Coordinates of C-alpha atoms in Angstrom, one line a residue:
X180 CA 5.1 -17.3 8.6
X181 CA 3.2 -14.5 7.8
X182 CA 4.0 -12.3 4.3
X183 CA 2.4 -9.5 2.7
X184 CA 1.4 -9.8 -0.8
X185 CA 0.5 -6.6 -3.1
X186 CA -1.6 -7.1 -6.3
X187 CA -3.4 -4.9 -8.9
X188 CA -0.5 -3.2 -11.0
X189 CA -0.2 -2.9 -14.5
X190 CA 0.1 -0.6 -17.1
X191 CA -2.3 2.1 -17.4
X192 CA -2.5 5.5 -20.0
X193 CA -2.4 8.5 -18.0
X194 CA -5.6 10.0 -16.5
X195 CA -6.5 6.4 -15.7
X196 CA -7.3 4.4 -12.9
X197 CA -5.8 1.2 -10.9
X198 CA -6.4 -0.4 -7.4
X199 CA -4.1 -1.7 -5.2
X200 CA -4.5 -4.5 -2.7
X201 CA -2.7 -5.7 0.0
X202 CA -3.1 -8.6 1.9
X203 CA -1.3 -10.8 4.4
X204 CA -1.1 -14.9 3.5
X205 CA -1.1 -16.6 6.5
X206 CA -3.1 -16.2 9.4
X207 CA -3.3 -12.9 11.4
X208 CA -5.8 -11.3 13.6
X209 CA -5.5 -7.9 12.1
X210 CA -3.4 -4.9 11.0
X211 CA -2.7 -2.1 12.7
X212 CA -1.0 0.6 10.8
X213 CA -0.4 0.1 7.0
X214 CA 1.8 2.2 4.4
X215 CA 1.9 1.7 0.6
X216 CA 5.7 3.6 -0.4
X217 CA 6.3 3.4 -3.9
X218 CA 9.9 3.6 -5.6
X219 CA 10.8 4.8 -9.0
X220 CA 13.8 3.9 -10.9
X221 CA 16.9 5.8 -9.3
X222 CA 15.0 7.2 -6.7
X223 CA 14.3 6.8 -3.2
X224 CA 11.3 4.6 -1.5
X225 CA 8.8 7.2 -0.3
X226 CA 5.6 7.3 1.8
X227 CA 2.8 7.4 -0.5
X228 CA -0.2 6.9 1.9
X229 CA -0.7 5.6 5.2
X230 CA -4.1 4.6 7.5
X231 CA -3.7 3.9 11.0
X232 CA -6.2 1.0 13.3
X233 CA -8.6 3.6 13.5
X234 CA -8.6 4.8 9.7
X235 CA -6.9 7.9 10.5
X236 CA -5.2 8.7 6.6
X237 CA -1.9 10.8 5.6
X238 CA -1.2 11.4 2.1
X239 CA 2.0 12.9 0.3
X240 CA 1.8 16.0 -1.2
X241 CA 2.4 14.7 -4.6
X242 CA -0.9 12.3 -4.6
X243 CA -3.2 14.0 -2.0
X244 CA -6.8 14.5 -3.7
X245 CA -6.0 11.3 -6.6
X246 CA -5.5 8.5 -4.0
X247 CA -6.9 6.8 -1.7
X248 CA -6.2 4.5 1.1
X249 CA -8.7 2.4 2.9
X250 CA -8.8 -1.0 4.7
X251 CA -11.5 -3.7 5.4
X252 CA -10.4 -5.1 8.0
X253 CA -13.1 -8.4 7.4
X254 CA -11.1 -9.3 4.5
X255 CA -7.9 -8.1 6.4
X256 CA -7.1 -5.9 3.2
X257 CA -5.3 -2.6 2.4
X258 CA -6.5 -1.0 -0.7
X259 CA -5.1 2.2 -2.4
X260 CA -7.5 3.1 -4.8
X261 CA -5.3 5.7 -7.6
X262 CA -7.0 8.5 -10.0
X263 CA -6.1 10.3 -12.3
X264 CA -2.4 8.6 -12.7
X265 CA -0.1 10.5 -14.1
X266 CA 3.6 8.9 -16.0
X267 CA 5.5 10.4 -12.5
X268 CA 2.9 8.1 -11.0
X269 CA 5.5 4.7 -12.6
X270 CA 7.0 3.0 -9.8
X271 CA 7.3 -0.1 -7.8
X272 CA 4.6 0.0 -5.3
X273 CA 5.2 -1.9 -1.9
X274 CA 2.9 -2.4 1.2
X275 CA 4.0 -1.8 4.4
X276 CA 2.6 -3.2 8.1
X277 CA 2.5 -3.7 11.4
X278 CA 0.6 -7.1 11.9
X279 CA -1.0 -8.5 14.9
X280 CA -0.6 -12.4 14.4
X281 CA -3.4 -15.1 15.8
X282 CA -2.0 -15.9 18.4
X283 CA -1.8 -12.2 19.8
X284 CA 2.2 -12.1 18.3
X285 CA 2.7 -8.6 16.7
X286 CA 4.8 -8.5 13.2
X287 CA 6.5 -5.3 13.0
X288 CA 7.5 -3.1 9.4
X289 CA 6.6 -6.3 7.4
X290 CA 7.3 -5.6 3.8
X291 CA 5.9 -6.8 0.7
X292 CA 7.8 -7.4 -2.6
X293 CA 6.0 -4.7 -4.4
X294 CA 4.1 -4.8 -7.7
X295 CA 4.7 -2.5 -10.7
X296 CA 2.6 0.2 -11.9
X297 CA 3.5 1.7 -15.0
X298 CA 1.6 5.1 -16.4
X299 CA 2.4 5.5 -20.0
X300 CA 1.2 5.8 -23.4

């Protein structure tokens, strides 16, 4: 069974910096398209990044120009790389994918269980 596992949050004062990873446990051939959302405390999830197979890149308005998605798809890994956090920034942070399996089986809207970033003092 295939799962997506996030890793790299933590707390961080603003203006700093983490790095996000997201990988798959289990074997798959690839990703296709991959999302990081990110939900704060009595808020909604919402789109945060997103990279399609060919590295194509959206951003939401709110971190456009202090994140950045990218994927090496050797490692089978999607990274957001975040600047410049700010306390808004605070949130659970969960990876999002469509997966083609080994043996050619595709794994649609997997979801990971998120890891915590906190921006504060």
């Amino acid at each position: 069974q295939v799962q997506l596992v996030e890793s790299g949050g933590g707390l961080v004062q603003p203006g700093g910096s983490l790095r996000l990873s997201c990988a798959a446990s289990g074997s798959i051939l690839r990703f296709n398209r991959v999302g990081w959302y990110r939900q704060a405390p009595g808020k909604e999830r919402e789109l945060v990044a997103r990279i399609t197979r060919s590295s194509m890149t959206t951003y939401s308005d709110s971190v456009k120009g202090r994140f950045t998605i990218s994927r090496d798809d050797v490692k089978n890994t999607v990274y957001l790389q975040m600047n410049s956090l700010k306390p808004e920034d605070t949130a659970v942070y969960y990876c999002n994918a469509d997966i083609l399996g080994d043996s050619g089986q595709a794994y649609r809207d997997y979801w990971g269980r998120g890891t915590q970033v906190t921006v504060s003092l």
